[in-house]
């Protein structure tokens, strides 16, 4: 395993996201968006061959499918995962998705639904809650946020709680809250989790050249640094080769503005 | 027994204020020929129920909708349906925004003739805040867990697009994913289908082919022969969605009086000339299925 010396931040993020599925159970893994999908493929082709993946639609595959136009590549289907079975899998708890909320708050609540204070007449209609309420209460979810700012990690609560967080006030009186299972949160600055005291947010690694103070300044709620806070590992040459194979059209170069290098200049 | 009907005859069965469910998912397999016939009618105050695509955006834009009940309204490659987005931001349609799975459970409850299905889905999220009619139920067993009692979503009518049908009302739906067309059919008092191909009788010797039947003909009250009738959405394996047309449709949403312009350009008149107006049958048949 040779550590690469030249790599982009997007490639570092793919490697960091893949870690979400290290030691995974034999679960359905869904990486939503290009980098999480590459990350799931990378995990499956290296340390997590046990995970289940689809072709991006409803067929199960054992060989992760490259992003974008496929040329002569033929997907090889090993099974079937139509939407009805996705719901069965979601509700069974045997899934670990990586999702990209537009807003995340201190409770790990996520919003993809709408922006603005009035749900009946939103300032900006986004995707709607989609499957987030059910996913968040049923199975583990990790997050990928390509732009770590106070507009994404907000000071107050998210405008619409699409995915459930650690917020007991959201539960009807007399009921026992179900706490979500949050994996890792990968951003363009760091890797976080919500495993601090009372499920508070922690920074667990910083990307090369990023300081904890900078991450805190871009976050609307207090963060904790874990002891011996380390640098997010650089990709190995082997990992980069797999990423290139899974992304032959270099779609990963279009995700972060300016496609910055993995180590800040 | 012959259930063949015209588009107009189906729309004549609909009434103001009805609750209508649509098969398909986003830009896949929407009964758009029937939707356009509704757009040409005087119908109003509809409650529409769907894993929504352009049918919901168009019906909202045309002022046909009082309430929309949905898991999402999306064109997939255009993540937020443009006319639906406009409608939402103007606040002119009442909505029940559901988790995608809650829509499944609500339709299932209706089809099984039970008042609700208990679930954890929705608890702890704003689905509970924005659907104030939702109530919880306590498990009568030892666990005592409190669950959402997802109410049945009963439909007056379901409109569904299929690949093949016969005049008895048997249908086959090709494609990799059956989606939730069967749930829509079962949740409805009456189901009308539009079909790519219509024959007197489906008679397959291949069991696998016959397995593409998603719901019994006893649920189907009418069958309309509407080749290419899902355009601009996709019908496996006949044609993909029309990205070029949907992009143009999206640009109308940003224009003053945009819906009327789209309507005048493509929908007005009769369905007979529609396929010619969008580039002809050869063009639509050659639309590729997208690679995701």
Coordinates of C-alpha atoms in Angstrom, one line a residue:
Chain A
X1 CA 0.0 0.0 0.0
X2 CA 1.7 3.1 -1.3
X3 CA 0.3 6.4 -0.1
X4 CA -0.3 8.7 -3.1
X5 CA 1.5 12.0 -3.1
X6 CA -0.8 13.7 -5.7
X7 CA -4.5 13.5 -5.3
X8 CA -7.5 15.8 -5.3
X9 CA -9.7 16.7 -2.3
X10 CA -12.6 14.8 -4.1
X11 CA -10.4 11.7 -4.1
X12 CA -9.6 12.1 -0.5
X13 CA -13.3 12.5 0.3
X14 CA -14.1 9.3 -1.6
X15 CA -11.6 7.4 0.6
X16 CA -12.9 9.1 3.8
X17 CA -16.5 8.3 2.9
X18 CA -15.7 4.6 2.1
X19 CA -14.6 4.3 5.8
X20 CA -18.3 4.5 6.7
X21 CA -18.7 0.9 5.6
X22 CA -15.5 -0.6 7.1
X23 CA -16.5 -3.7 9.2
X24 CA -20.1 -3.3 7.8
X25 CA -22.7 -6.0 8.3
X26 CA -24.0 -7.7 5.1
X27 CA -26.3 -4.7 4.5
X28 CA -27.6 -2.8 1.5
X29 CA -25.4 0.2 1.0
X30 CA -26.6 3.2 -0.9
X31 CA -24.3 6.0 -1.7
X32 CA -26.5 8.8 -3.0
X33 CA -24.6 11.2 -5.3
X34 CA -21.4 10.6 -7.2
X35 CA -18.8 10.7 -4.4
X36 CA -20.8 8.6 -1.9
X37 CA -21.5 6.1 -4.8
X38 CA -17.8 5.9 -5.7
X39 CA -17.0 5.5 -2.0
X40 CA -19.4 2.6 -1.7
X41 CA -17.8 1.0 -4.8
X42 CA -14.4 1.5 -3.3
X43 CA -15.4 0.0 0.0
X44 CA -16.9 -3.1 -1.8
X45 CA -13.8 -3.6 -4.0
X46 CA -11.4 -3.4 -1.0
X47 CA -12.4 -4.0 2.6
X48 CA -16.1 -4.6 2.4
X49 CA -17.0 -7.1 -0.3
X50 CA -19.9 -8.3 1.8
X51 CA -22.0 -5.2 1.3
X52 CA -25.0 -5.3 -1.1
X53 CA -25.1 -2.7 -3.9
X54 CA -27.4 -1.9 -6.8
X55 CA -26.8 -0.6 -10.3
X56 CA -28.2 2.8 -9.3
X57 CA -31.7 1.5 -10.2
X58 CA -33.2 -1.8 -9.1
X59 CA -30.8 -4.6 -10.0
X60 CA -28.3 -6.0 -7.5
X61 CA -24.7 -6.3 -8.7
X62 CA -21.5 -7.7 -7.2
X63 CA -19.2 -5.6 -9.4
X64 CA -19.8 -1.9 -8.8
X65 CA -20.8 -0.1 -11.9
X66 CA -18.7 2.8 -13.3
X67 CA -20.3 6.3 -13.2
X68 CA -21.6 7.9 -16.4
X69 CA -21.8 6.6 -20.0
X70 CA -20.7 2.9 -20.0
X71 CA -19.4 2.3 -23.5
X72 CA -19.1 -1.5 -24.0
X73 CA -19.4 -2.1 -20.2
X74 CA -22.2 -4.6 -19.4
X75 CA -23.5 -4.6 -15.9
X76 CA -23.8 -8.1 -14.4
X77 CA -26.9 -8.5 -12.4
X78 CA -27.0 -10.9 -9.4
X79 CA -30.4 -10.0 -8.0
X80 CA -33.3 -7.7 -7.8
X81 CA -34.0 -4.7 -5.6
X82 CA -37.2 -2.9 -6.8
X83 CA -38.5 0.0 -4.7
X84 CA -40.9 -2.2 -2.8
X85 CA -37.9 -4.3 -1.6
X86 CA -35.9 -1.2 -0.8
X87 CA -38.7 -0.3 1.7
X88 CA -38.7 -3.8 3.1
X89 CA -34.9 -3.5 3.5
X90 CA -35.1 0.0 5.0
X91 CA -37.7 -1.0 7.6
X92 CA -35.7 -4.2 8.5
X93 CA -32.8 -1.9 9.5
X94 CA -30.4 -3.8 7.2
X95 CA -29.2 -0.8 5.3
X96 CA -26.6 2.0 5.6
X97 CA -27.0 4.9 3.3
X98 CA -24.9 8.0 2.8
X99 CA -27.0 11.1 2.1
X100 CA -26.4 14.8 1.5
X101 CA -28.8 17.0 3.5
X102 CA -28.9 20.7 2.6
X103 CA -29.0 21.7 6.3
X104 CA -27.7 19.8 9.4
X105 CA -28.1 21.0 12.9
X106 CA -26.6 20.2 16.3
X107 CA -29.1 17.4 16.8
X108 CA -28.0 15.7 13.6
X109 CA -31.4 16.5 12.1
X110 CA -31.2 16.9 8.4
X111 CA -33.3 18.9 5.8
X112 CA -33.7 18.3 2.1
X113 CA -37.3 19.3 2.0
X114 CA -37.7 23.1 1.8
X115 CA -36.2 26.4 3.1
X116 CA -38.0 29.1 4.9
X117 CA -40.2 29.4 8.0
X118 CA -43.6 28.7 6.4
X119 CA -44.0 25.1 5.1
X120 CA -47.3 26.0 3.4
X121 CA -45.5 28.5 1.3
X122 CA -41.7 27.7 1.4
X123 CA -39.2 30.3 0.3
X124 CA -37.5 27.6 -1.6
X125 CA -39.0 24.3 -2.4
X126 CA -36.3 21.6 -2.3
X127 CA -36.8 17.9 -2.7
X128 CA -39.4 17.3 -0.1
X129 CA -38.8 14.9 2.7
X130 CA -38.6 11.9 0.3
X131 CA -37.5 8.8 2.2
X132 CA -35.5 10.6 4.9
X133 CA -38.0 10.2 7.8
X134 CA -38.3 6.5 7.4
X135 CA -34.6 6.0 6.6
X136 CA -33.4 7.9 9.6
X137 CA -35.6 6.1 12.0
X138 CA -35.0 2.7 10.5
X139 CA -31.3 2.3 9.7
X140 CA -27.8 3.8 9.9
X141 CA -27.1 6.9 7.8
X142 CA -23.9 8.6 7.2
X143 CA -23.7 12.0 5.6
X144 CA -21.6 13.7 2.9
X145 CA -21.6 17.5 2.7
X146 CA -19.4 19.0 0.1
X147 CA -19.6 22.6 1.5
X148 CA -19.0 22.9 5.2
X149 CA -20.3 26.4 6.2
X150 CA -22.6 27.9 8.7
X151 CA -25.3 27.7 6.0
X152 CA -25.1 23.9 5.9
X153 CA -24.2 23.3 9.6
X154 CA -26.7 25.8 11.0
X155 CA -26.9 27.5 14.3
X156 CA -30.6 26.8 15.0
X157 CA -32.8 23.9 14.0
X158 CA -33.2 22.8 10.4
X159 CA -36.1 24.5 8.6
X160 CA -37.8 21.1 8.0
X161 CA -36.8 18.0 9.9
X162 CA -36.7 15.5 7.1
X163 CA -34.3 13.1 8.9
X164 CA -34.7 12.4 12.5
X165 CA -32.0 13.6 15.0
X166 CA -31.3 13.4 18.7
X167 CA -34.0 15.8 19.6
X168 CA -36.4 14.6 22.2
X169 CA -38.6 17.6 21.8
X170 CA -39.8 16.3 18.4
X171 CA -41.5 13.3 20.0
X172 CA -45.1 13.2 21.1
X173 CA -45.6 13.5 24.8
X174 CA -45.4 10.2 26.7
X175 CA -43.5 8.4 24.0
X176 CA -40.0 7.0 24.2
X177 CA -37.9 8.7 21.5
X178 CA -36.1 6.4 19.0
X179 CA -32.6 7.7 18.6
X180 CA -31.1 7.6 15.1
X181 CA -28.0 5.7 14.1
X182 CA -25.7 8.2 12.6
X183 CA -22.5 6.9 11.1
X184 CA -19.8 9.4 9.9
X185 CA -20.2 12.9 8.5
X186 CA -17.7 13.7 5.8
X187 CA -17.3 17.3 4.7
X188 CA -14.8 19.2 2.5
X189 CA -13.0 20.1 5.8
X190 CA -13.2 17.1 8.1
X191 CA -14.8 13.9 9.3
X192 CA -17.2 14.2 12.2
X193 CA -19.6 12.0 14.1
X194 CA -22.3 12.5 16.7
X195 CA -20.8 10.3 19.4
X196 CA -19.9 13.1 21.9
X197 CA -21.6 13.5 25.3
X198 CA -25.4 13.6 24.8
X199 CA -24.9 12.8 21.1
X200 CA -23.0 16.0 20.4
X201 CA -20.9 16.5 17.3
X202 CA -17.2 15.7 17.3
X203 CA -14.5 16.2 14.8
X204 CA -12.7 12.9 14.4
X205 CA -10.2 13.8 11.7
X206 CA -9.1 17.0 9.8
X207 CA -8.3 17.0 6.2
X208 CA -4.7 18.0 5.4
X209 CA -4.0 21.6 6.1
X210 CA -7.4 22.3 7.9
X211 CA -7.4 23.4 11.6
X212 CA -10.0 22.6 14.2
X213 CA -10.5 26.3 14.7
X214 CA -11.4 26.8 11.0
X215 CA -14.0 23.9 11.2
X216 CA -15.5 25.4 14.3
X217 CA -15.7 28.9 12.6
X218 CA -17.6 27.3 9.7
X219 CA -20.0 25.5 12.0
X220 CA -23.1 27.0 13.6
X221 CA -22.9 24.8 16.7
X222 CA -20.2 23.8 19.2
X223 CA -17.9 21.0 18.2
X224 CA -15.7 18.8 20.2
X225 CA -12.3 17.6 19.0
X226 CA -11.5 14.0 19.9
X227 CA -8.3 13.3 21.8
X228 CA -5.3 13.0 19.5
X229 CA -7.1 14.5 16.6
X230 CA -5.5 13.1 13.4
X231 CA -5.3 14.0 9.7
X232 CA -7.7 12.3 7.4
X233 CA -5.6 9.6 5.6
X234 CA -4.5 10.3 2.0
X235 CA -5.6 7.8 -0.6
X236 CA -3.2 5.0 -1.5
X237 CA -2.2 4.4 -5.1
X238 CA -4.3 1.2 -5.1
X239 CA -7.3 3.2 -4.0
X240 CA -6.7 5.9 -6.6
X241 CA -6.5 3.2 -9.3
X242 CA -9.9 1.8 -8.3
X243 CA -11.5 5.2 -8.1
X244 CA -10.2 6.0 -11.7
X245 CA -11.7 2.7 -12.9
X246 CA -15.1 3.4 -11.2
X247 CA -15.1 7.0 -12.5
X248 CA -13.7 6.8 -16.1
X249 CA -15.2 10.2 -17.0
X250 CA -13.7 12.0 -14.0
X251 CA -17.1 13.1 -12.8
X252 CA -15.5 13.4 -9.3
X253 CA -13.6 16.5 -10.6
X254 CA -16.9 18.4 -11.1
X255 CA -18.2 18.0 -7.5
X256 CA -16.1 20.5 -5.6
X257 CA -15.7 24.0 -6.9
X258 CA -12.3 24.4 -8.6
X259 CA -11.5 20.7 -8.0
X260 CA -8.9 21.6 -5.3
X261 CA -5.9 19.4 -4.5
X262 CA -6.1 17.0 -1.5
X263 CA -3.3 18.8 0.3
X264 CA -3.8 22.6 0.5
X265 CA -1.1 24.6 -1.3
Chain B
X1 CA -66.9 -8.1 -22.2
X2 CA -65.1 -5.2 -23.8
X3 CA -63.6 -2.5 -21.5
X4 CA -62.1 -0.4 -24.3
X5 CA -62.8 3.3 -23.8
X6 CA -61.6 6.6 -25.3
X7 CA -59.5 9.1 -23.4
X8 CA -62.5 11.4 -23.3
X9 CA -64.8 8.7 -22.0
X10 CA -62.5 8.1 -19.1
X11 CA -62.4 11.8 -18.3
X12 CA -66.2 11.9 -18.5
X13 CA -66.2 9.5 -15.5
X14 CA -64.3 11.9 -13.4
X15 CA -65.9 14.6 -11.2
X16 CA -64.8 17.8 -9.5
X17 CA -63.4 17.1 -6.1
X18 CA -62.4 13.5 -6.7
X19 CA -59.2 11.9 -5.3
X20 CA -57.2 10.5 -8.2
X21 CA -54.1 8.4 -7.9
X22 CA -51.5 8.1 -10.6
X23 CA -49.2 5.1 -11.3
X24 CA -45.6 5.4 -12.2
X25 CA -42.7 7.1 -10.4
X26 CA -41.2 10.6 -11.2
X27 CA -40.6 10.6 -15.0
X28 CA -41.5 6.9 -15.3
X29 CA -44.7 5.4 -16.7
X30 CA -47.1 8.2 -16.1
X31 CA -50.6 8.1 -17.8
X32 CA -49.9 11.4 -19.5
X33 CA -52.4 11.0 -22.4
X34 CA -55.1 10.8 -19.7
X35 CA -53.5 13.6 -17.8
X36 CA -53.6 15.8 -20.9
X37 CA -57.2 15.0 -21.4
X38 CA -57.9 16.1 -17.9
X39 CA -55.9 19.3 -18.6
X40 CA -58.3 19.9 -21.6
X41 CA -61.4 19.4 -19.4
X42 CA -63.2 21.7 -16.9
X43 CA -62.3 19.4 -14.0
X44 CA -61.2 21.2 -10.8
X45 CA -60.6 20.8 -7.0
X46 CA -58.9 17.4 -7.5
X47 CA -56.9 15.7 -4.8
X48 CA -54.0 14.1 -6.5
X49 CA -51.9 11.2 -5.1
X50 CA -48.6 10.1 -6.5
X51 CA -45.0 9.3 -6.5
X52 CA -45.2 12.4 -8.6
X53 CA -43.7 13.5 -11.8
X54 CA -44.8 15.9 -14.5
X55 CA -48.5 14.9 -14.1
X56 CA -48.6 16.6 -10.7
X57 CA -46.7 19.7 -11.9
X58 CA -49.0 20.1 -14.9
X59 CA -52.2 19.6 -13.0
X60 CA -51.1 22.0 -10.3
X61 CA -50.0 24.6 -12.9
X62 CA -53.4 24.3 -14.6
X63 CA -55.2 25.0 -11.4
X64 CA -56.9 21.6 -11.3
X65 CA -55.6 20.6 -7.9
X66 CA -56.9 21.5 -4.5
X67 CA -54.6 19.1 -2.6
X68 CA -51.6 17.1 -3.5
X69 CA -50.6 14.0 -1.5
X70 CA -47.2 12.8 -2.5
X71 CA -43.9 11.0 -1.6
X72 CA -42.1 13.5 -3.9
X73 CA -42.6 15.4 -7.2
X74 CA -39.5 15.0 -9.3
X75 CA -38.3 14.6 -12.8
X76 CA -35.2 12.7 -11.6
X77 CA -32.6 14.4 -13.8
X78 CA -34.4 17.7 -12.9
X79 CA -34.6 16.9 -9.1
X80 CA -37.5 19.2 -8.3
X81 CA -40.5 19.3 -10.7
X82 CA -40.4 22.9 -12.0
X83 CA -44.1 23.7 -12.1
X84 CA -44.6 22.0 -8.7
X85 CA -41.8 24.0 -7.2
X86 CA -43.5 27.2 -8.5
X87 CA -46.9 26.1 -7.1
X88 CA -45.4 25.3 -3.7
X89 CA -43.5 28.6 -3.5
X90 CA -46.8 30.4 -4.3
X91 CA -48.5 28.4 -1.6
X92 CA -51.6 27.9 -3.8
X93 CA -52.1 24.1 -3.3
X94 CA -52.7 22.3 0.0
X95 CA -50.3 19.5 0.5
X96 CA -49.7 16.3 2.5
X97 CA -46.0 15.8 2.0
X98 CA -45.3 12.2 3.1
X99 CA -42.3 10.0 3.5
X100 CA -42.2 7.8 0.4
X101 CA -42.9 4.7 2.5
X102 CA -45.9 6.3 4.3
X103 CA -47.5 6.7 0.9
X104 CA -47.0 3.0 0.3
X105 CA -48.6 2.2 3.7
X106 CA -51.5 4.6 3.2
X107 CA -52.3 3.0 -0.2
X108 CA -51.9 -0.5 1.3
X109 CA -54.3 0.3 4.1
X110 CA -56.9 1.5 1.6
X111 CA -56.5 -1.6 -0.5
X112 CA -56.8 -3.8 2.5
X113 CA -59.9 -1.8 3.7
X114 CA -58.3 -1.1 7.1
X115 CA -58.3 2.4 8.7
X116 CA -54.5 2.6 9.2
X117 CA -51.2 0.8 9.3
X118 CA -48.9 1.3 12.3
X119 CA -45.4 2.4 11.6
X120 CA -42.4 4.2 13.1
X121 CA -41.9 6.1 9.9
X122 CA -42.6 9.8 10.3
X123 CA -42.1 9.9 14.1
X124 CA -39.6 12.5 15.2
X125 CA -39.8 14.3 11.9
X126 CA -41.7 17.2 10.5
X127 CA -44.0 14.8 8.7
X128 CA -45.9 14.8 12.0
X129 CA -46.0 18.6 12.2
X130 CA -47.2 19.2 8.7
X131 CA -49.8 16.4 8.6
X132 CA -51.8 17.5 11.7
X133 CA -54.4 14.8 11.0
X134 CA -51.9 12.1 11.8
X135 CA -52.5 10.3 15.1
X136 CA -50.4 7.8 17.0
X137 CA -51.4 4.4 18.4
X138 CA -50.0 2.5 21.3
X139 CA -49.1 -1.2 20.8
X140 CA -51.5 -3.4 22.7
X141 CA -48.7 -5.9 23.3
X142 CA -46.1 -5.9 26.0
X143 CA -43.7 -3.6 24.2
X144 CA -46.2 -0.7 24.5
X145 CA -44.5 1.2 21.7
X146 CA -46.1 4.3 20.3
X147 CA -46.4 4.2 16.5
X148 CA -47.8 6.5 13.9
X149 CA -51.2 5.2 12.7
X150 CA -50.8 5.9 9.0
X151 CA -54.3 6.5 7.7
X152 CA -55.6 4.8 4.6
X153 CA -55.4 6.9 1.4
X154 CA -58.6 5.9 -0.4
X155 CA -58.7 6.8 -4.1
X156 CA -61.8 7.4 -6.1
X157 CA -59.9 6.6 -9.3
X158 CA -56.5 5.3 -10.2
X159 CA -55.0 6.1 -13.6
X160 CA -52.2 3.8 -14.7
X161 CA -50.1 3.4 -17.9
X162 CA -49.2 -0.2 -18.9
X163 CA -47.3 -1.8 -21.7
X164 CA -50.0 -4.2 -23.0
X165 CA -53.6 -4.7 -22.2
X166 CA -56.5 -6.7 -23.6
X167 CA -60.1 -5.7 -23.9
X168 CA -61.0 -7.8 -20.9
X169 CA -58.8 -5.5 -18.7
X170 CA -55.8 -7.8 -18.3
X171 CA -52.6 -5.8 -18.3
X172 CA -48.8 -6.4 -18.5
X173 CA -46.3 -3.9 -17.3
X174 CA -42.8 -4.3 -18.6
X175 CA -39.7 -2.8 -17.1
X176 CA -37.3 -3.5 -14.3
X177 CA -39.4 -2.2 -11.5
X178 CA -43.2 -2.8 -11.0
X179 CA -43.2 0.4 -8.8
X180 CA -46.5 0.8 -6.9
X181 CA -49.0 0.7 -9.7
X182 CA -50.6 -2.4 -8.1
X183 CA -51.1 -0.5 -4.8
X184 CA -52.7 2.4 -6.6
X185 CA -55.1 0.0 -8.4
X186 CA -56.1 -1.7 -5.2
X187 CA -56.5 1.6 -3.3
X188 CA -59.0 2.9 -5.8
X189 CA -62.7 2.4 -6.3
X190 CA -62.1 2.3 -10.0
X191 CA -59.0 2.0 -12.1
X192 CA -58.6 3.0 -15.7
X193 CA -55.5 2.2 -17.7
X194 CA -53.9 3.5 -20.8
X195 CA -51.8 1.1 -22.8
X196 CA -49.1 1.0 -25.4
X197 CA -50.6 -2.1 -27.1
X198 CA -54.2 -3.3 -27.0
X199 CA -55.3 -6.8 -28.1
X200 CA -58.5 -8.7 -27.8
X201 CA -56.9 -11.2 -25.4
X202 CA -53.5 -11.6 -23.8
X203 CA -52.6 -15.3 -24.4
X204 CA -49.0 -16.0 -23.3
X205 CA -47.5 -19.5 -23.0
X206 CA -44.5 -18.0 -21.2
X207 CA -45.2 -17.8 -17.5
X208 CA -42.5 -15.2 -17.0
X209 CA -44.1 -12.8 -19.4
X210 CA -47.5 -13.3 -17.7
X211 CA -45.9 -12.5 -14.3
X212 CA -45.7 -8.9 -15.5
X213 CA -49.4 -8.6 -14.7
X214 CA -49.4 -6.3 -11.6
X215 CA -53.1 -6.3 -10.8
X216 CA -56.2 -8.3 -11.7
X217 CA -58.5 -7.3 -14.5
X218 CA -61.4 -7.2 -12.0
X219 CA -59.9 -3.9 -10.7
X220 CA -59.8 -2.4 -14.2
X221 CA -62.9 -0.6 -15.3
X222 CA -61.6 0.8 -18.6
X223 CA -58.8 0.4 -21.0
X224 CA -57.6 3.1 -23.4
X225 CA -55.3 2.4 -26.4
X226 CA -52.8 5.2 -26.1
X227 CA -49.5 4.3 -27.8
X228 CA -46.7 6.6 -26.6
X229 CA -49.2 7.8 -24.1
X230 CA -46.7 8.1 -21.3
X231 CA -44.7 10.8 -23.2
X232 CA -42.8 12.8 -21.9
X233 CA -42.2 10.1 -19.3
X234 CA -40.7 6.7 -20.0
X235 CA -42.3 3.3 -20.7
X236 CA -40.0 0.3 -20.5
X237 CA -39.0 -1.0 -22.9
X238 CA -40.7 1.1 -25.6
X239 CA -39.1 4.5 -25.0
X240 CA -37.2 6.6 -22.5
X241 CA -38.2 9.9 -21.0
X242 CA -37.9 12.9 -23.2
X243 CA -35.2 14.9 -21.5
X244 CA -35.2 17.6 -24.2
X245 CA -38.9 18.1 -23.9
X246 CA -38.9 18.1 -20.1
X247 CA -36.1 20.7 -20.1
X248 CA -38.1 22.9 -22.4
X249 CA -41.1 22.4 -20.1
X250 CA -39.0 23.4 -17.2
X251 CA -38.0 26.7 -18.9
X252 CA -41.7 27.6 -19.3
X253 CA -42.0 27.4 -15.5
X254 CA -39.7 30.4 -15.2
X255 CA -41.7 32.5 -17.8
X256 CA -44.6 34.8 -17.2
X257 CA -47.7 32.9 -18.2
X258 CA -45.5 30.0 -18.8
X259 CA -48.0 27.3 -18.2
X260 CA -50.4 28.7 -20.7
X261 CA -47.6 28.9 -23.3
X262 CA -46.8 25.2 -22.7
X263 CA -50.4 24.3 -22.9
X264 CA -51.0 26.2 -26.1
X265 CA -47.9 24.8 -27.7
X266 CA -48.4 21.1 -26.9
X267 CA -51.6 20.2 -25.1
X268 CA -54.3 22.3 -26.6
X269 CA -56.4 20.8 -29.4
X270 CA -56.7 17.0 -29.2
X271 CA -54.4 14.2 -28.3
X272 CA -54.5 13.0 -31.9
X273 CA -51.9 15.6 -32.9
X274 CA -49.8 15.5 -29.7
X275 CA -47.1 13.1 -30.8
X276 CA -46.6 15.0 -34.0
X277 CA -46.3 18.2 -32.0
X278 CA -43.5 16.7 -29.9
X279 CA -41.5 15.5 -32.9
X280 CA -43.3 12.4 -34.2
X281 CA -43.6 8.8 -33.3
X282 CA -40.2 7.7 -34.7
X283 CA -38.5 10.3 -32.5
X284 CA -40.4 9.3 -29.3
X285 CA -39.8 5.5 -30.0
X286 CA -36.1 6.1 -30.3
X287 CA -35.7 8.0 -27.0
X288 CA -33.1 6.1 -25.0
X289 CA -33.5 4.9 -21.5
X290 CA -31.1 7.0 -19.3
X291 CA -28.0 5.4 -17.8
X292 CA -28.0 6.2 -14.1

